[in-house]
Short mmCIF file of C-alpha atoms and ligand atoms in Angstrom, two decimals:
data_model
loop_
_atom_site.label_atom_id
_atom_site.label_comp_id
_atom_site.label_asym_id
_atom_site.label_seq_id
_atom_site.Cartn_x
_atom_site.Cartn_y
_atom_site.Cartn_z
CA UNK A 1 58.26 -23.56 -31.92
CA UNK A 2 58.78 -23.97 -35.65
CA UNK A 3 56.83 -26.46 -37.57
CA UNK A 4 58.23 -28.63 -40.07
CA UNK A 5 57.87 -31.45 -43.02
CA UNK A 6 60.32 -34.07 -42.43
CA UNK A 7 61.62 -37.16 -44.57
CA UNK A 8 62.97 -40.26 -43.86
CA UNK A 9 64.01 -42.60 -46.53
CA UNK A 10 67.76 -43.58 -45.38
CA UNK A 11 66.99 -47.78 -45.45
CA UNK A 12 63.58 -50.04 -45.89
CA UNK A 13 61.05 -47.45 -44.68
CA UNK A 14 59.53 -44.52 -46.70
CA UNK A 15 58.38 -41.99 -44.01
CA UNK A 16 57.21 -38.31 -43.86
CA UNK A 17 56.01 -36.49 -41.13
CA UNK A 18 54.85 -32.80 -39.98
CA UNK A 19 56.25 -32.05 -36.21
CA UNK A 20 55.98 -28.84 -34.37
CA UNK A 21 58.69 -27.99 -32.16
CA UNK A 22 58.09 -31.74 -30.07
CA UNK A 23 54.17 -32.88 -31.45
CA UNK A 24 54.03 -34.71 -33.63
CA UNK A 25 51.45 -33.20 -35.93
CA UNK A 26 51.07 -36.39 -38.57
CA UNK A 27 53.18 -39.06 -39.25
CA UNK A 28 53.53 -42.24 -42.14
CA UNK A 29 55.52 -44.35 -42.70
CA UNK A 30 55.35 -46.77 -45.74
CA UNK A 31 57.60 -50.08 -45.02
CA UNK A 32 59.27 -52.26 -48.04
CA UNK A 33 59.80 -54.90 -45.30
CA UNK A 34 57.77 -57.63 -47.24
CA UNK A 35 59.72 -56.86 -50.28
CA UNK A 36 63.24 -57.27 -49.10
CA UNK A 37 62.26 -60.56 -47.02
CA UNK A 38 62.08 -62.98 -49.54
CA UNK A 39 66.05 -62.18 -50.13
CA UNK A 40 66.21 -62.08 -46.73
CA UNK A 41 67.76 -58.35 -46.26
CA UNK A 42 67.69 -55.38 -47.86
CA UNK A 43 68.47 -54.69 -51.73
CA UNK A 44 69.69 -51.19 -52.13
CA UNK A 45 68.24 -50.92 -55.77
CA UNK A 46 65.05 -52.22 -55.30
CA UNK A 47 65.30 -49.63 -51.54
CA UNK A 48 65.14 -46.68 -54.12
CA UNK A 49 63.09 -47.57 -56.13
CA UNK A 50 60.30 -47.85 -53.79
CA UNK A 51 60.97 -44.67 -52.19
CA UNK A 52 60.48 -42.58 -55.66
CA UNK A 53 57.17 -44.50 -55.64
CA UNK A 54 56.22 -43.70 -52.06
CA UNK A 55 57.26 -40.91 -50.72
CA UNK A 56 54.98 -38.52 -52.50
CA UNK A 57 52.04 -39.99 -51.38
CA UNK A 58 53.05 -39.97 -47.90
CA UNK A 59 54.13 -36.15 -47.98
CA UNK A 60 50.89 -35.42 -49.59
CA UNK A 61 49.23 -37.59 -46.67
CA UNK A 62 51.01 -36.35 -43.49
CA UNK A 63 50.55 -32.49 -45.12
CA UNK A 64 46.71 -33.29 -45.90
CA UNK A 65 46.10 -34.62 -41.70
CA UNK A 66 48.37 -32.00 -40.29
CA UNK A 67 45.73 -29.20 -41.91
CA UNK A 68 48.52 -27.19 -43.08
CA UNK A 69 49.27 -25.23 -45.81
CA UNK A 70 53.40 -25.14 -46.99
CA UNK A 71 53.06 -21.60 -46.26
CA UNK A 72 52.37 -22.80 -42.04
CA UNK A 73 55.79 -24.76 -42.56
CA UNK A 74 59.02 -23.03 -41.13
CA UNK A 75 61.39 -25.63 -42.30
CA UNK A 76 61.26 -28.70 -44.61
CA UNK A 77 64.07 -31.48 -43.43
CA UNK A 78 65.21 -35.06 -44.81
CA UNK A 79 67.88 -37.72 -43.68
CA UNK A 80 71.17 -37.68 -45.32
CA UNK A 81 73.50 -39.84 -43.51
CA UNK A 82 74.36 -42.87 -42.90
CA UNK A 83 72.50 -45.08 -45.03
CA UNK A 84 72.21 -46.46 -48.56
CA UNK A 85 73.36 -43.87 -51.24
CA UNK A 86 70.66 -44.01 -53.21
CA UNK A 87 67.87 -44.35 -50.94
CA UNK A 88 69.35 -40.87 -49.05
CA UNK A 89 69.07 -39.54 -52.15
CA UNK A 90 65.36 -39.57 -52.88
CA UNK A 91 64.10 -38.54 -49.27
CA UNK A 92 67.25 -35.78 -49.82
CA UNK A 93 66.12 -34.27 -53.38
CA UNK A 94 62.57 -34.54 -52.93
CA UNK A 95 62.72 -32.47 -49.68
CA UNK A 96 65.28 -29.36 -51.00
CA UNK A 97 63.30 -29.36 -54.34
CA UNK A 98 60.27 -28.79 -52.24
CA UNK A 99 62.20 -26.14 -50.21
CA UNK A 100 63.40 -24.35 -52.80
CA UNK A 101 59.73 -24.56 -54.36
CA UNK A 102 58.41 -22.86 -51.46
CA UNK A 103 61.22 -20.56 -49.97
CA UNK A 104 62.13 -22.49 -47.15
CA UNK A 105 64.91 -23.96 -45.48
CA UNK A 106 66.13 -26.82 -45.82
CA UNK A 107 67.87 -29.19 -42.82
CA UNK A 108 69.84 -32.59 -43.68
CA UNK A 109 69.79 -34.10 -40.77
CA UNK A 110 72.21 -37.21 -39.25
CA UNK A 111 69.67 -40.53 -39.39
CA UNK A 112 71.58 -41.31 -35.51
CA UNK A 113 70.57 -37.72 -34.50
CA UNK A 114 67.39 -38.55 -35.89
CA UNK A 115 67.11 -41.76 -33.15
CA UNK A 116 68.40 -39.44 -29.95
CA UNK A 117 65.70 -37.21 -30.78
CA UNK A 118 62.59 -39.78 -30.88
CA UNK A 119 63.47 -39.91 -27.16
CA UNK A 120 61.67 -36.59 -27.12
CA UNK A 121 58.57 -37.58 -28.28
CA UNK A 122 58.17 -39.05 -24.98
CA UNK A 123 58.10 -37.83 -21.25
CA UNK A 124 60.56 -34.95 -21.22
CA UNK A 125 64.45 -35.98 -19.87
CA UNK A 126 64.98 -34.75 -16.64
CA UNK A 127 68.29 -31.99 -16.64
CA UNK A 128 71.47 -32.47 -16.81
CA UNK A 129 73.49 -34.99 -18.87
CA UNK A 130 72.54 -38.26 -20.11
CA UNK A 131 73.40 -41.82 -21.44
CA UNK A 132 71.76 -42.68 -23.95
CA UNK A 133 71.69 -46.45 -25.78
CA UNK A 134 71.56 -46.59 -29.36
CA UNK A 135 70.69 -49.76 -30.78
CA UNK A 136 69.35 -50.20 -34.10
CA UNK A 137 70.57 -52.58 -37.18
CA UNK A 138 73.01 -50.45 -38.30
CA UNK A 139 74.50 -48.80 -35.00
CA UNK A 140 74.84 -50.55 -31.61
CA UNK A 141 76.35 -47.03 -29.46
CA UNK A 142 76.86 -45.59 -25.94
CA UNK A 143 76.95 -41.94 -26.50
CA UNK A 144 77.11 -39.25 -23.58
CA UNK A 145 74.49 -36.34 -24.16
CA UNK A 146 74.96 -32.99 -22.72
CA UNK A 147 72.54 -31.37 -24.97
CA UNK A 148 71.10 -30.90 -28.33
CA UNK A 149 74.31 -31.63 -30.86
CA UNK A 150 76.65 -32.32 -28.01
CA UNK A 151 77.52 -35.77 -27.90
CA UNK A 152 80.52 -38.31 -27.42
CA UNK A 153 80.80 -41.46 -27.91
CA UNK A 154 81.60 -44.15 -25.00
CA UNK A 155 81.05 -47.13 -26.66
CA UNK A 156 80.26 -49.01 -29.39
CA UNK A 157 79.99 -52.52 -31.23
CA UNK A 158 83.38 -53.25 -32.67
CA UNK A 159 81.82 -55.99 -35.40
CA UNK A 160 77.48 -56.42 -35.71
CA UNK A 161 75.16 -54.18 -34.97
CA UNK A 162 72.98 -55.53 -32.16
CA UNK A 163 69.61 -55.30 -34.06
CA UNK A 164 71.95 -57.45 -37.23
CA UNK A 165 72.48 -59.60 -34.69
CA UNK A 166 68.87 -60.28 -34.34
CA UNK A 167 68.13 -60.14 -38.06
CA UNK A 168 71.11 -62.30 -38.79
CA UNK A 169 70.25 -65.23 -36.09
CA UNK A 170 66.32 -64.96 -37.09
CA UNK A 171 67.98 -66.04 -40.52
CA UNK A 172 69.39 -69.04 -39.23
CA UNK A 173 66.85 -69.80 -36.87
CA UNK A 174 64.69 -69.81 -40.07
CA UNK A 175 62.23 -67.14 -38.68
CA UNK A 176 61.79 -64.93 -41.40
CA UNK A 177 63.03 -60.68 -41.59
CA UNK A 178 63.70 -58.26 -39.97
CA UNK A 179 64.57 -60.59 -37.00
CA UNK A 180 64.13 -58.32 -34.03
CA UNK A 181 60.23 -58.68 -33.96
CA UNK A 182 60.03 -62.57 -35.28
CA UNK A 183 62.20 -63.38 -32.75
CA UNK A 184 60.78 -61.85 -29.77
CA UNK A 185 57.21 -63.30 -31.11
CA UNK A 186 58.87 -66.78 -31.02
CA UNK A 187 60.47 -66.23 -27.45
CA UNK A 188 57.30 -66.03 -26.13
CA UNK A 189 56.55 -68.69 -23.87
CA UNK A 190 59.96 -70.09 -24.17
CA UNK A 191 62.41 -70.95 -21.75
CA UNK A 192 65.38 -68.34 -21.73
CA UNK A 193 67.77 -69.85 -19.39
CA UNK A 194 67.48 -73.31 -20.89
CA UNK A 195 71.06 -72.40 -23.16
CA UNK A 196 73.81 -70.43 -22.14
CA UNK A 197 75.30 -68.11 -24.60
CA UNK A 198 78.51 -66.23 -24.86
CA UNK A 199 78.31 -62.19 -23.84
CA UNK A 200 80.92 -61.00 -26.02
CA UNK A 201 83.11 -59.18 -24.51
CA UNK A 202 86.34 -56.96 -26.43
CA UNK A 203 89.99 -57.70 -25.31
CA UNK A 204 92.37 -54.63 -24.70
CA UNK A 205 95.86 -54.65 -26.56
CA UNK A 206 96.70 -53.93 -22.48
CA UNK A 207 95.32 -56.81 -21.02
CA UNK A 208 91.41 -57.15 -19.73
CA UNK A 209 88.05 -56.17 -21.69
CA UNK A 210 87.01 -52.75 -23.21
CA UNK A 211 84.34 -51.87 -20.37
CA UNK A 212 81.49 -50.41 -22.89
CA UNK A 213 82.36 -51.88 -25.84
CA UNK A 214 80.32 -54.92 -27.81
CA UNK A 215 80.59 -57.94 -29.63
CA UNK A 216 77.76 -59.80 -31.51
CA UNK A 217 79.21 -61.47 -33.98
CA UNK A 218 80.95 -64.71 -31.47
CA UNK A 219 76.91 -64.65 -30.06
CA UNK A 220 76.00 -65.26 -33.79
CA UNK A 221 78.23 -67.95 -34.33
CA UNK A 222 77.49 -69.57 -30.95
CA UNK A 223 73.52 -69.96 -31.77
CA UNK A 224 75.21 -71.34 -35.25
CA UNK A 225 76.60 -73.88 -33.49
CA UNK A 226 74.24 -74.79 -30.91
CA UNK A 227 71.82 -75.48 -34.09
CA UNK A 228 74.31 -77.77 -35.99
CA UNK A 229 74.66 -79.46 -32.58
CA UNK A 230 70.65 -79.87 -32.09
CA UNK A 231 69.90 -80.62 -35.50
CA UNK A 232 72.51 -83.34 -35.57
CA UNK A 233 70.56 -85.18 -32.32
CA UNK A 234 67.29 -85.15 -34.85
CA UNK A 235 64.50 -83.76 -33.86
CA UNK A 236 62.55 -80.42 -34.15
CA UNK A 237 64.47 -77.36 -33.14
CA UNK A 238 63.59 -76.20 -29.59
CA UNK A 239 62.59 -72.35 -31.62
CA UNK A 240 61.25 -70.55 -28.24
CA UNK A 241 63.92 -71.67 -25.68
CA UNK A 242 66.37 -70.97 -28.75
CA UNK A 243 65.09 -67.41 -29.44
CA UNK A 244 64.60 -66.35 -25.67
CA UNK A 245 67.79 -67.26 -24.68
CA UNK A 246 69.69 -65.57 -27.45
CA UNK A 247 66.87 -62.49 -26.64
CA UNK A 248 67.77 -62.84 -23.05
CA UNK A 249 71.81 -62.49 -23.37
CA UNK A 250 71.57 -59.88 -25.70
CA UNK A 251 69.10 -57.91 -23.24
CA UNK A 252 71.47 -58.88 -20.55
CA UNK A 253 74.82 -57.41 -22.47
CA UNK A 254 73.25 -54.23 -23.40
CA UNK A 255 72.12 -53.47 -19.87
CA UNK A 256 74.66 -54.37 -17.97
CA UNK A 257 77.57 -52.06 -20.11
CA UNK A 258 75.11 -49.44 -20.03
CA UNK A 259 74.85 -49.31 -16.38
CA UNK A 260 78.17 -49.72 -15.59
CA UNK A 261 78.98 -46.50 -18.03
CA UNK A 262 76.05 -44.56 -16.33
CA UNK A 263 77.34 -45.43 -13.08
CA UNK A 264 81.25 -45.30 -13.73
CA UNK A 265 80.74 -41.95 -15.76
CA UNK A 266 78.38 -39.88 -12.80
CA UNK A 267 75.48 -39.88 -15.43
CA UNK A 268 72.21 -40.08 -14.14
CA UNK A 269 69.97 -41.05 -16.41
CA UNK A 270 69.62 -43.57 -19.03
CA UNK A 271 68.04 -43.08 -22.35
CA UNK A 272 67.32 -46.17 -24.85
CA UNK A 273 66.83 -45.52 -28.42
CA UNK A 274 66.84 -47.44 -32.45
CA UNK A 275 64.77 -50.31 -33.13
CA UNK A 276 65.91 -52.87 -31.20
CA UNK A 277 64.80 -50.38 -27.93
CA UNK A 278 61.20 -51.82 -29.22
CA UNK A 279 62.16 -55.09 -27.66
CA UNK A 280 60.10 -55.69 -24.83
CA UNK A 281 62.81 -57.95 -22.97
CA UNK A 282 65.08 -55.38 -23.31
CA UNK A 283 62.69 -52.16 -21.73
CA UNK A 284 61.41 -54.30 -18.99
CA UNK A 285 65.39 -55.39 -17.91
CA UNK A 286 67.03 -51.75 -18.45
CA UNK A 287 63.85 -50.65 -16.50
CA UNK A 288 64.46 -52.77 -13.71
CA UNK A 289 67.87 -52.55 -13.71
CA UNK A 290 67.90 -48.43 -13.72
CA UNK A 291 65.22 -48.80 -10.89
CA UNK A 292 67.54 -50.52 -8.87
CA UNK A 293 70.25 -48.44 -9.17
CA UNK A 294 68.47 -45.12 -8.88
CA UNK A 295 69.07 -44.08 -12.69
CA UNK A 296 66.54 -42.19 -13.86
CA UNK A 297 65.30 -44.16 -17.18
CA UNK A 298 63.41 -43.09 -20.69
CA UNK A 299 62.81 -44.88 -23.49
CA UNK A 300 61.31 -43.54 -26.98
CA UNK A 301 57.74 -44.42 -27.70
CA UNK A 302 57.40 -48.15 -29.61
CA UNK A 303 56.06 -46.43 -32.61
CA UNK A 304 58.87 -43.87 -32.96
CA UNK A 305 61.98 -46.97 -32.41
CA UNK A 306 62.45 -48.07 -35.67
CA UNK A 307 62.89 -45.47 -38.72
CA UNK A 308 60.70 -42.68 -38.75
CA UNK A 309 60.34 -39.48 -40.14
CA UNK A 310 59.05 -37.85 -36.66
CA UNK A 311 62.06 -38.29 -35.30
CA UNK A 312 64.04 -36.76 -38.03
CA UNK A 313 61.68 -33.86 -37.96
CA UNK A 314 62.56 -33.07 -33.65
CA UNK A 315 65.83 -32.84 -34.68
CA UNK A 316 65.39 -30.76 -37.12
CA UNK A 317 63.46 -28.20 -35.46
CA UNK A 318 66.05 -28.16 -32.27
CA UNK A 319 68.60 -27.24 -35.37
CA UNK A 320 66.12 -25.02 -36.72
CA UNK A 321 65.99 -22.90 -33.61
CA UNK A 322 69.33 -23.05 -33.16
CA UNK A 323 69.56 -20.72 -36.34
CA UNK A 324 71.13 -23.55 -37.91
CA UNK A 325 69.81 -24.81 -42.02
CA UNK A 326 71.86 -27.00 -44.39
CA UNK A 327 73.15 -25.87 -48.14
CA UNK A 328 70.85 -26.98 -51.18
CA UNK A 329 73.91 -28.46 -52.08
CA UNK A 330 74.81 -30.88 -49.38
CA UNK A 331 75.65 -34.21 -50.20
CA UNK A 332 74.44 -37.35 -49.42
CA UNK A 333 77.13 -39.67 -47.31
CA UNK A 334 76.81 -43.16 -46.66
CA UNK A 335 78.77 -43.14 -43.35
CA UNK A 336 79.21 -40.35 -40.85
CA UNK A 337 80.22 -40.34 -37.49
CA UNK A 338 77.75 -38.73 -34.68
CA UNK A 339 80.26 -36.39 -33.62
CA UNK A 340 80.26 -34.58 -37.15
CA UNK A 341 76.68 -33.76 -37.27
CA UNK A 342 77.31 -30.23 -37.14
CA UNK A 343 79.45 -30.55 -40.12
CA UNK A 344 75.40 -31.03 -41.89
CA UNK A 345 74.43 -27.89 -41.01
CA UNK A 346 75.65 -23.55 -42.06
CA UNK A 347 75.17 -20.26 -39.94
CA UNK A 348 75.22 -22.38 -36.71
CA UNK A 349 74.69 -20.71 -33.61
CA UNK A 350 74.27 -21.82 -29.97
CA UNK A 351 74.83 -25.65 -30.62
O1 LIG B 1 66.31 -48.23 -36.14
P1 LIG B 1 65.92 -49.19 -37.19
O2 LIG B 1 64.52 -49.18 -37.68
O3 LIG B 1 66.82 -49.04 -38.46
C1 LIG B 1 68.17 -48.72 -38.44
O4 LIG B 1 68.49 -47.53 -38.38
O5 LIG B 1 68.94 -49.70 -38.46
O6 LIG B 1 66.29 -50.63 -36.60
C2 LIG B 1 66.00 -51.80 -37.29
C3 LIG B 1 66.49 -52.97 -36.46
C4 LIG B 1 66.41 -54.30 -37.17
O7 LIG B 1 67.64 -54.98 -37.03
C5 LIG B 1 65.29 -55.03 -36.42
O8 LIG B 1 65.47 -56.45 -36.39
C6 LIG B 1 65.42 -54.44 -35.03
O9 LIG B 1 65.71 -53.07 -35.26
N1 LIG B 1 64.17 -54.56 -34.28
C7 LIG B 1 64.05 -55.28 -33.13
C8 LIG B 1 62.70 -55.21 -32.75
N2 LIG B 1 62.02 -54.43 -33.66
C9 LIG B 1 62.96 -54.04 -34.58
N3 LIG B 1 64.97 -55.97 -32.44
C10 LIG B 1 64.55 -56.62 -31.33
N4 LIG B 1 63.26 -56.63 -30.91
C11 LIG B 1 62.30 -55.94 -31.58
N5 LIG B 1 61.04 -55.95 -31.15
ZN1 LIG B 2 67.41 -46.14 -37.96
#
């Protein structure tokens, strides 16, 4: 059961956290949220910056709750890949100088790895393989899990990212950022069949649809247009039935392609991680849905769906006993396919 300090810093939260093995020992996380809304997204630069200024004080924080010495720790781990350059960087250097310092290894783990693992800070997955949903502002992903590193990819958004989707039709909606959580507060109480919305689905070069795949970016453009039309009749925007029916067909997209993968691919349960798995709409439909078809379902907790360090830190530790570490020297990489994880990590074995 080895215990670790792990670092997140790959976007708009600053987060460290101790884990052992599955417990979470301590966990921060420090958001810049309020600091990238007023340009209405994030700015890489100013991302950095506020990590340098962070992150020490939430190491020294999650090290001073968890009651442990670095001598206790076993590993020390940080995010590096995908995300902004320079905001990888910090969480990165901070954690291997800090390894080094204290003769430990270091683990650089895959942010998307990071997700699939806050699924085990939960109720434990029952055996066998699974399907798990990854939806988060950067990633929107149907990936097939046979075990820790084993995974393949089934689907995917070919244009936005489901939780960009949100972020991006908050914007026009005029409801402020990140848009997952101001929109679902503004669907409340509204009426989400009152406007039908397209599901976006991908053509083959064959003929027919992709099965799995996604497409936000037509729903984006739809709400755009239903908005022009509204505001050219006068009148106040209708926010709530706008937001819960744009909620609602999102919800609706995502759980229908990921039941028809679970069920066309013999996989048994369904997993949902990434920030947008904190929308409520969205765990009370896959819920239902899975119940009616018999799929066993599991969700991560709400606090560990959007970035975390916690998260980072589980997978860490299920490399860590897998005799796996990562070179002082690894680099940093903006994008990196799932599949290559392993490609993070030397002296594998068993994964
Ligand atoms: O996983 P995450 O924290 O960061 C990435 O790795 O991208 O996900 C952030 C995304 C944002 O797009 C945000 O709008 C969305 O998750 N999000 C939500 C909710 N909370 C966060 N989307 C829908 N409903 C929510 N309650
Ligand atoms: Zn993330």
């Amino acid at each position: 059961m080895p215990t670790l300090l792990a670092v997140e810093t790959s976007c708009d939260e600053s987060a460290a956290a101790v884990v052992r093995d599955r417990t979470v020992l301590a966990s921060a996380v420090a958001s810049q949220i309020e600091e990238h809304a007023r340009w209405g997204g994030v700015v890489p630069e100013i991302a950095s910056r506020r990590h340098v200024e962070a992150l020490p004080l939430l190491i020294d924080q999650v090290m001073a709750e968890s009651g442990l010495a670095f001598s206790d720790l076993d590993g020390i781990a940080a995010t590096v890949a995908p995300g902004l350059v320079g905001a990888l960087l910090v969480g990165s250097v901070t954690a291997r100088t800090l390894a080094a310092l204290h003769g430990l290894p270091f683990l650089g783990v895959h942010h998307l790895e990071g997700h699939l693992c806050s699924v085990h800070l939960g109720e434990p997955l029952p055996p066998g393989p699974a399907l798990v949903l990854l939806v988060s502002g950067g990633h929107t992903e149907l990936i097939r899990l046979d075990g820790p590193g084993r995974y393949g990819r089934l689907g995917r958004s070919r244009d936005d990212a489901a939780g960009e989707a949100f972020d991006k039709v908050a914007r026009l909606l005029g409801l402020g950022y990140p848009g997952g959580p101001a929109i679902q507060a503004a669907a409340a109480g509204g009426d989400a069949q009152r406007f039908s919305l397209p599901k976006g689905r991908v053509s083959l070069p064959e003929g027919g649809f992709h099965p799995y795949d996604f497409s936000f970016s037509g729903l984006k453009t739809a709400v755009l247009r239903l908005v022009q039309g509204l505001e050219a009749q006068g009148g106040p925007l209708p926010l709530a039935d706008l937001a819960a029916s744009f909620e609602r067909v999102v919800a609706e997209v995502l759980v229908e392609r990921t039941c028809r993968c679970a069920r066309d691919q013999g996989l048994g349960t369904v997993v949902m991680v990434g920030g947008v798995a904190a929308n409520q709409r969205l765990r009370t439909l896959m819920a239902e849905r899975c119940a009616a078809l018999g799929l066993h379902w599991r969700v991560a907790p709400l606090a560990y769906c959007t970035d975390n360090a916690a998260m980072v830190g589980v997978a860490a530790a299920q490399r860590l006993e897998a005799g796996a570490h990562s070179s002082l020297k690894l680099a940093v990489t903006p994008r990196l396919p799932l599949e290559q994880a392993d490609g993070l990590y030397e002296a594998l074995r068993g994964l």
